[in-house]
Amino acid sequence: MSRVKAAVFASGAGSNFQAMLDESDLACEIVLLICDRPGAAVIERARKHQIPVYQFDPKQYATKEAYERELVTVLKKARVEWIFLAGYMRIVGSYLLHAYQGKIVNIHPSLLPDFPGKDAITQAFAAKVDKTGVTIHFIDEGIDTGPIIAQQTVDMYPDDTIRSLTKRIQQVEHKLYPKIIKQLVQNEGEL
Ligand code: GAR
């Protein structure tokens, strides 16, 4: 039986994408990488694993709906059922959300609702909190506001730098995201 097909959306380095590829038991097959930043390092990771890449430049389209219509065509053609955002630094619009209702998941490097948006790790560091963490959630039309699926706390130490804190948060992300993906896919969206 063929496995459920998933696409990953990413804009940057792609360490979470890599963690999914390195997981031998993800319960789904990543059949497509969608990247909105031509030249992003994540593209090379996909190429090394022979995963098709769909690159697009949002600036070339008049509206968000215009590029999302194209993305949905590409996703449906590849029979994608799940979308995992992994460092995709763009708000998903209503067209894509409705096409994949309840099937788009994001990872965010803070304990939401604290520190949504960009630079969550820097925000937590500047706030001198003693705990931050990682959140995995379904997305909705807000910025990092959808229903929470899982959270894991990461301690912040007095001698932490943004770099050391980022490293510790990403170590948690790389374990937690593949684990939650597997559970979601196996349970068809229920945990
Ligand atoms: C990850 O830490 C992810 O949580 C964060 O971007 C990083 C991407 O790293 N996402 C957000 O901030 C979303 N608001 P990666 O490209 O190495 O996976």
PDB file of C-alpha atoms and ligand atoms in Angstrom:
ATOM      1  CA  MET A   1       0.000   0.000   0.000  1.00  0.00           C
ATOM      2  CA  SER A   2       1.388   3.423  -0.850  1.00  0.00           C
ATOM      3  CA  ARG A   3       1.951   5.825   1.993  1.00  0.00           C
ATOM      4  CA  VAL A   4       0.039   9.070   2.550  1.00  0.00           C
ATOM      5  CA  LYS A   5       1.719  11.902   0.655  1.00  0.00           C
ATOM      6  CA  ALA A   6       2.883  15.119   2.274  1.00  0.00           C
ATOM      7  CA  ALA A   7       4.489  18.372   1.179  1.00  0.00           C
ATOM      8  CA  VAL A   8       6.824  20.536   3.216  1.00  0.00           C
ATOM      9  CA  PHE A   9       6.819  24.332   2.866  1.00  0.00           C
ATOM     10  CA  ALA A  10      10.083  26.010   3.868  1.00  0.00           C
ATOM     11  CA  SER A  11      11.907  29.285   3.281  1.00  0.00           C
ATOM     12  CA  GLY A  12      15.318  28.831   4.856  1.00  0.00           C
ATOM     13  CA  ALA A  13      17.969  26.457   6.134  1.00  0.00           C
ATOM     14  CA  GLY A  14      15.697  23.424   6.252  1.00  0.00           C
ATOM     15  CA  SER A  15      16.980  21.658   9.378  1.00  0.00           C
ATOM     16  CA  ASN A  16      13.414  20.599  10.276  1.00  0.00           C
ATOM     17  CA  PHE A  17      12.872  19.342   6.742  1.00  0.00           C
ATOM     18  CA  GLN A  18      16.093  17.358   7.118  1.00  0.00           C
ATOM     19  CA  ALA A  19      14.894  15.887  10.420  1.00  0.00           C
ATOM     20  CA  MET A  20      11.768  14.611   8.637  1.00  0.00           C
ATOM     21  CA  LEU A  21      13.857  13.073   5.860  1.00  0.00           C
ATOM     22  CA  ASP A  22      16.126  11.425   8.431  1.00  0.00           C
ATOM     23  CA  GLU A  23      13.172   9.817  10.228  1.00  0.00           C
ATOM     24  CA  SER A  24      12.778   6.332   8.807  1.00  0.00           C
ATOM     25  CA  ASP A  25       9.304   5.885  10.243  1.00  0.00           C
ATOM     26  CA  LEU A  26       7.435   9.122   9.444  1.00  0.00           C
ATOM     27  CA  ALA A  27       4.234   7.297   8.360  1.00  0.00           C
ATOM     28  CA  CYS A  28       3.979   9.498   5.275  1.00  0.00           C
ATOM     29  CA  GLU A  29       6.038  10.158   2.184  1.00  0.00           C
ATOM     30  CA  ILE A  30       7.371  13.634   1.516  1.00  0.00           C
ATOM     31  CA  VAL A  31       6.760  14.035  -2.197  1.00  0.00           C
ATOM     32  CA  LEU A  32       7.308  17.760  -2.622  1.00  0.00           C
ATOM     33  CA  LEU A  33       9.195  20.718  -1.184  1.00  0.00           C
ATOM     34  CA  ILE A  34       7.611  24.098  -1.757  1.00  0.00           C
ATOM     35  CA  CYS A  35       9.955  27.038  -1.322  1.00  0.00           C
ATOM     36  CA  ASP A  36       9.201  30.733  -1.651  1.00  0.00           C
ATOM     37  CA  ARG A  37      12.864  31.814  -1.565  1.00  0.00           C
ATOM     38  CA  PRO A  38      14.876  30.887  -4.610  1.00  0.00           C
ATOM     39  CA  GLY A  39      18.377  29.967  -3.433  1.00  0.00           C
ATOM     40  CA  ALA A  40      17.345  28.866   0.072  1.00  0.00           C
ATOM     41  CA  ALA A  41      19.576  26.124   1.518  1.00  0.00           C
ATOM     42  CA  VAL A  42      16.589  23.818   1.991  1.00  0.00           C
ATOM     43  CA  ILE A  43      16.408  23.338  -1.797  1.00  0.00           C
ATOM     44  CA  GLU A  44      19.784  21.605  -1.866  1.00  0.00           C
ATOM     45  CA  ARG A  45      18.650  19.224   0.868  1.00  0.00           C
ATOM     46  CA  ALA A  46      15.648  18.213  -1.262  1.00  0.00           C
ATOM     47  CA  ARG A  47      17.809  17.713  -4.328  1.00  0.00           C
ATOM     48  CA  LYS A  48      20.149  15.400  -2.406  1.00  0.00           C
ATOM     49  CA  HIS A  49      17.160  13.224  -1.540  1.00  0.00           C
ATOM     50  CA  GLN A  50      15.624  13.410  -5.048  1.00  0.00           C
ATOM     51  CA  ILE A  51      12.563  15.192  -3.732  1.00  0.00           C
ATOM     52  CA  PRO A  52      10.870  17.427  -6.321  1.00  0.00           C
ATOM     53  CA  VAL A  53      11.059  21.133  -5.533  1.00  0.00           C
ATOM     54  CA  TYR A  54       8.500  23.732  -6.523  1.00  0.00           C
ATOM     55  CA  GLN A  55      10.022  27.199  -6.211  1.00  0.00           C
ATOM     56  CA  PHE A  56       8.058  30.363  -6.602  1.00  0.00           C
ATOM     57  CA  ASP A  57       8.640  34.054  -6.055  1.00  0.00           C
ATOM     58  CA  PRO A  58       5.600  35.712  -4.438  1.00  0.00           C
ATOM     59  CA  LYS A  59       6.682  39.078  -5.882  1.00  0.00           C
ATOM     60  CA  GLN A  60       5.863  37.782  -9.353  1.00  0.00           C
ATOM     61  CA  TYR A  61       2.161  37.483  -8.519  1.00  0.00           C
ATOM     62  CA  ALA A  62      -0.441  40.215  -8.139  1.00  0.00           C
ATOM     63  CA  THR A  63      -2.084  38.607  -5.098  1.00  0.00           C
ATOM     64  CA  LYS A  64      -1.600  35.878  -2.513  1.00  0.00           C
ATOM     65  CA  GLU A  65      -4.582  34.057  -3.982  1.00  0.00           C
ATOM     66  CA  ALA A  66      -2.913  34.032  -7.415  1.00  0.00           C
ATOM     67  CA  TYR A  67       0.111  32.070  -6.222  1.00  0.00           C
ATOM     68  CA  GLU A  68      -1.890  29.924  -3.825  1.00  0.00           C
ATOM     69  CA  ARG A  69      -4.152  28.811  -6.708  1.00  0.00           C
ATOM     70  CA  GLU A  70      -1.050  27.665  -8.523  1.00  0.00           C
ATOM     71  CA  LEU A  71       0.302  25.919  -5.384  1.00  0.00           C
ATOM     72  CA  VAL A  72      -2.965  24.038  -4.872  1.00  0.00           C
ATOM     73  CA  THR A  73      -2.861  22.801  -8.481  1.00  0.00           C
ATOM     74  CA  VAL A  74       0.700  21.532  -7.934  1.00  0.00           C
ATOM     75  CA  LEU A  75      -0.204  19.938  -4.583  1.00  0.00           C
ATOM     76  CA  LYS A  76      -3.297  18.189  -5.922  1.00  0.00           C
ATOM     77  CA  LYS A  77      -1.395  16.902  -8.937  1.00  0.00           C
ATOM     78  CA  ALA A  78       1.159  15.333  -6.577  1.00  0.00           C
ATOM     79  CA  ARG A  79      -1.755  13.876  -4.515  1.00  0.00           C
ATOM     80  CA  VAL A  80      -0.567  15.670  -1.380  1.00  0.00           C
ATOM     81  CA  GLU A  81      -2.833  15.178   1.637  1.00  0.00           C
ATOM     82  CA  TRP A  82      -0.828  16.875   4.388  1.00  0.00           C
ATOM     83  CA  ILE A  83       1.195  20.096   4.450  1.00  0.00           C
ATOM     84  CA  PHE A  84       3.918  20.634   7.047  1.00  0.00           C
ATOM     85  CA  LEU A  85       5.290  24.142   7.393  1.00  0.00           C
ATOM     86  CA  ALA A  86       8.915  24.091   8.494  1.00  0.00           C
ATOM     87  CA  GLY A  87      10.327  27.588   8.682  1.00  0.00           C
ATOM     88  CA  TYR A  88       7.912  28.872   6.016  1.00  0.00           C
ATOM     89  CA  MET A  89       8.022  32.590   6.725  1.00  0.00           C
ATOM     90  CA  ARG A  90       4.789  33.590   5.055  1.00  0.00           C
ATOM     91  CA  ILE A  91       1.169  33.736   6.184  1.00  0.00           C
ATOM     92  CA  VAL A  92      -1.000  31.130   4.512  1.00  0.00           C
ATOM     93  CA  GLY A  93      -4.047  32.706   2.876  1.00  0.00           C
ATOM     94  CA  SER A  94      -7.657  31.589   2.825  1.00  0.00           C
ATOM     95  CA  TYR A  95      -7.457  29.910  -0.585  1.00  0.00           C
ATOM     96  CA  LEU A  96      -4.823  27.383   0.512  1.00  0.00           C
ATOM     97  CA  LEU A  97      -6.340  27.068   3.981  1.00  0.00           C
ATOM     98  CA  HIS A  98      -9.717  26.083   2.568  1.00  0.00           C
ATOM     99  CA  ALA A  99      -8.195  23.650   0.097  1.00  0.00           C
ATOM    100  CA  TYR A 100      -6.349  21.890   2.958  1.00  0.00           C
ATOM    101  CA  GLN A 101      -8.682  22.482   5.901  1.00  0.00           C
ATOM    102  CA  GLY A 102      -7.305  20.851   9.069  1.00  0.00           C
ATOM    103  CA  LYS A 103      -4.345  19.446   7.166  1.00  0.00           C
ATOM    104  CA  ILE A 104      -1.784  22.249   7.501  1.00  0.00           C
ATOM    105  CA  VAL A 105       0.561  22.094  10.488  1.00  0.00           C
ATOM    106  CA  ASN A 106       3.236  24.541  11.613  1.00  0.00           C
ATOM    107  CA  ILE A 107       6.148  24.475  14.031  1.00  0.00           C
ATOM    108  CA  HIS A 108       7.019  27.609  15.964  1.00  0.00           C
ATOM    109  CA  PRO A 109      10.011  28.183  18.278  1.00  0.00           C
ATOM    110  CA  SER A 110       8.191  29.474  21.368  1.00  0.00           C
ATOM    111  CA  LEU A 111       5.468  28.429  23.784  1.00  0.00           C
ATOM    112  CA  LEU A 112       2.544  30.012  21.966  1.00  0.00           C
ATOM    113  CA  PRO A 113       0.665  32.245  22.577  1.00  0.00           C
ATOM    114  CA  ASP A 114       3.918  33.814  23.792  1.00  0.00           C
ATOM    115  CA  PHE A 115       6.195  35.338  21.158  1.00  0.00           C
ATOM    116  CA  PRO A 116       4.317  34.775  17.894  1.00  0.00           C
ATOM    117  CA  GLY A 117       5.614  35.995  14.544  1.00  0.00           C
ATOM    118  CA  LYS A 118       9.180  36.473  13.432  1.00  0.00           C
ATOM    119  CA  ASP A 119      12.281  36.131  15.623  1.00  0.00           C
ATOM    120  CA  ALA A 120      10.479  34.241  18.391  1.00  0.00           C
ATOM    121  CA  ILE A 121      13.750  33.059  19.937  1.00  0.00           C
ATOM    122  CA  THR A 122      15.185  36.579  20.015  1.00  0.00           C
ATOM    123  CA  GLN A 123      11.936  37.867  21.518  1.00  0.00           C
ATOM    124  CA  ALA A 124      12.058  35.257  24.315  1.00  0.00           C
ATOM    125  CA  PHE A 125      15.748  35.945  24.924  1.00  0.00           C
ATOM    126  CA  ALA A 126      15.138  39.690  25.188  1.00  0.00           C
ATOM    127  CA  ALA A 127      12.225  39.106  27.578  1.00  0.00           C
ATOM    128  CA  LYS A 128      14.618  37.165  29.888  1.00  0.00           C
ATOM    129  CA  VAL A 129      12.077  34.408  30.475  1.00  0.00           C
ATOM    130  CA  ASP A 130      13.420  31.340  32.237  1.00  0.00           C
ATOM    131  CA  LYS A 131      11.449  28.956  30.023  1.00  0.00           C
ATOM    132  CA  THR A 132      10.547  29.026  26.391  1.00  0.00           C
ATOM    133  CA  GLY A 133       9.966  26.142  24.008  1.00  0.00           C
ATOM    134  CA  VAL A 134       8.427  24.751  20.877  1.00  0.00           C
ATOM    135  CA  THR A 135       4.822  24.630  19.677  1.00  0.00           C
ATOM    136  CA  ILE A 136       3.277  22.522  16.933  1.00  0.00           C
ATOM    137  CA  HIS A 137      -0.131  23.724  15.835  1.00  0.00           C
ATOM    138  CA  PHE A 138      -2.726  23.634  13.096  1.00  0.00           C
ATOM    139  CA  ILE A 139      -2.781  26.879  11.231  1.00  0.00           C
ATOM    140  CA  ASP A 140      -5.601  29.326  10.765  1.00  0.00           C
ATOM    141  CA  GLU A 141      -5.637  32.781   9.199  1.00  0.00           C
ATOM    142  CA  GLY A 142      -3.838  34.456  12.097  1.00  0.00           C
ATOM    143  CA  ILE A 143      -0.143  34.668  12.858  1.00  0.00           C
ATOM    144  CA  ASP A 144       0.730  31.568  14.895  1.00  0.00           C
ATOM    145  CA  THR A 145      -2.767  31.381  16.379  1.00  0.00           C
ATOM    146  CA  GLY A 146      -4.248  28.021  15.303  1.00  0.00           C
ATOM    147  CA  PRO A 147      -5.202  25.139  17.632  1.00  0.00           C
ATOM    148  CA  ILE A 148      -2.199  23.765  19.526  1.00  0.00           C
ATOM    149  CA  ILE A 149      -1.288  20.120  18.959  1.00  0.00           C
ATOM    150  CA  ALA A 150       1.849  19.777  21.124  1.00  0.00           C
ATOM    151  CA  GLN A 151       4.253  21.888  23.143  1.00  0.00           C
ATOM    152  CA  GLN A 152       7.597  21.177  24.747  1.00  0.00           C
ATOM    153  CA  THR A 153       9.368  23.423  27.202  1.00  0.00           C
ATOM    154  CA  VAL A 154      13.021  24.429  26.825  1.00  0.00           C
ATOM    155  CA  ASP A 155      14.825  25.972  29.796  1.00  0.00           C
ATOM    156  CA  MET A 156      16.720  29.205  29.358  1.00  0.00           C
ATOM    157  CA  TYR A 157      19.920  29.551  31.407  1.00  0.00           C
ATOM    158  CA  PRO A 158      21.622  32.736  32.652  1.00  0.00           C
ATOM    159  CA  ASP A 159      24.669  32.093  30.465  1.00  0.00           C
ATOM    160  CA  ASP A 160      22.637  31.382  27.329  1.00  0.00           C
ATOM    161  CA  THR A 161      23.278  33.302  24.142  1.00  0.00           C
ATOM    162  CA  ILE A 162      20.763  33.515  21.314  1.00  0.00           C
ATOM    163  CA  ARG A 163      22.931  30.965  19.546  1.00  0.00           C
ATOM    164  CA  SER A 164      22.988  28.423  22.380  1.00  0.00           C
ATOM    165  CA  LEU A 165      19.273  28.848  22.999  1.00  0.00           C
ATOM    166  CA  THR A 166      18.497  28.442  19.284  1.00  0.00           C
ATOM    167  CA  LYS A 167      20.540  25.265  19.198  1.00  0.00           C
ATOM    168  CA  ARG A 168      18.676  23.776  22.156  1.00  0.00           C
ATOM    169  CA  ILE A 169      15.290  24.751  20.745  1.00  0.00           C
ATOM    170  CA  GLN A 170      16.117  23.261  17.362  1.00  0.00           C
ATOM    171  CA  GLN A 171      17.262  19.994  18.942  1.00  0.00           C
ATOM    172  CA  VAL A 172      13.805  19.744  20.497  1.00  0.00           C
ATOM    173  CA  GLU A 173      12.110  20.678  17.196  1.00  0.00           C
ATOM    174  CA  HIS A 174      13.967  17.989  15.270  1.00  0.00           C
ATOM    175  CA  LYS A 175      12.677  15.270  17.587  1.00  0.00           C
ATOM    176  CA  LEU A 176       9.201  16.602  18.289  1.00  0.00           C
ATOM    177  CA  TYR A 177       8.071  17.451  14.739  1.00  0.00           C
ATOM    178  CA  PRO A 178       8.689  13.997  13.184  1.00  0.00           C
ATOM    179  CA  LYS A 179       7.058  12.341  16.203  1.00  0.00           C
ATOM    180  CA  ILE A 180       3.914  14.492  15.965  1.00  0.00           C
ATOM    181  CA  ILE A 181       3.731  14.131  12.179  1.00  0.00           C
ATOM    182  CA  LYS A 182       3.728  10.377  12.551  1.00  0.00           C
ATOM    183  CA  GLN A 183       0.955  10.470  15.162  1.00  0.00           C
ATOM    184  CA  LEU A 184      -1.185  12.887  13.145  1.00  0.00           C
ATOM    185  CA  VAL A 185      -0.912  10.916   9.925  1.00  0.00           C
ATOM    186  CA  GLN A 186      -1.559   7.586  11.606  1.00  0.00           C
ATOM    187  CA  ASN A 187      -4.567   8.940  13.485  1.00  0.00           C
ATOM    188  CA  GLU A 188      -5.845  10.936  10.503  1.00  0.00           C
ATOM    189  CA  GLY A 189      -5.582  14.269  12.270  1.00  0.00           C
ATOM    190  CA  GLU A 190      -6.604  13.213  15.801  1.00  0.00           C
ATOM    191  CA  LEU A 191      -4.059  12.854  18.577  1.00  0.00           C
TER     192      LEU A 191
HETATM  193  C1  GAR B   1      12.526  26.825  13.011  1.00  0.00           C
HETATM  194  O1  GAR B   1      13.110  27.097  14.264  1.00  0.00           O
HETATM  195  C2  GAR B   1      11.035  27.060  13.046  1.00  0.00           C
HETATM  196  O2  GAR B   1      10.465  26.766  14.277  1.00  0.00           O
HETATM  197  C3  GAR B   1      10.959  28.541  12.748  1.00  0.00           C
HETATM  198  O3  GAR B   1      11.913  28.751  11.759  1.00  0.00           O
HETATM  199  C4  GAR B   1      12.998  27.851  11.968  1.00  0.00           C
HETATM  200  C5  GAR B   1      13.346  27.196  10.659  1.00  0.00           C
HETATM  201  O4  GAR B   1      14.534  26.474  10.757  1.00  0.00           O
HETATM  202  N1  GAR B   1       9.651  28.922  12.315  1.00  0.00           N
HETATM  203  C6  GAR B   1       9.072  30.086  12.634  1.00  0.00           C
HETATM  204  O5  GAR B   1       9.631  30.959  13.249  1.00  0.00           O
HETATM  205  C7  GAR B   1       7.654  30.226  12.119  1.00  0.00           C
HETATM  206  N2  GAR B   1       7.022  31.379  12.673  1.00  0.00           N
HETATM  207  P1  GAR B   1      14.930  25.392   9.659  1.00  0.00           P
HETATM  208  O6  GAR B   1      14.799  26.079   8.294  1.00  0.00           O
HETATM  209  O7  GAR B   1      16.341  25.037   9.964  1.00  0.00           O
HETATM  210  O8  GAR B   1      13.984  24.244   9.797  1.00  0.00           O
END
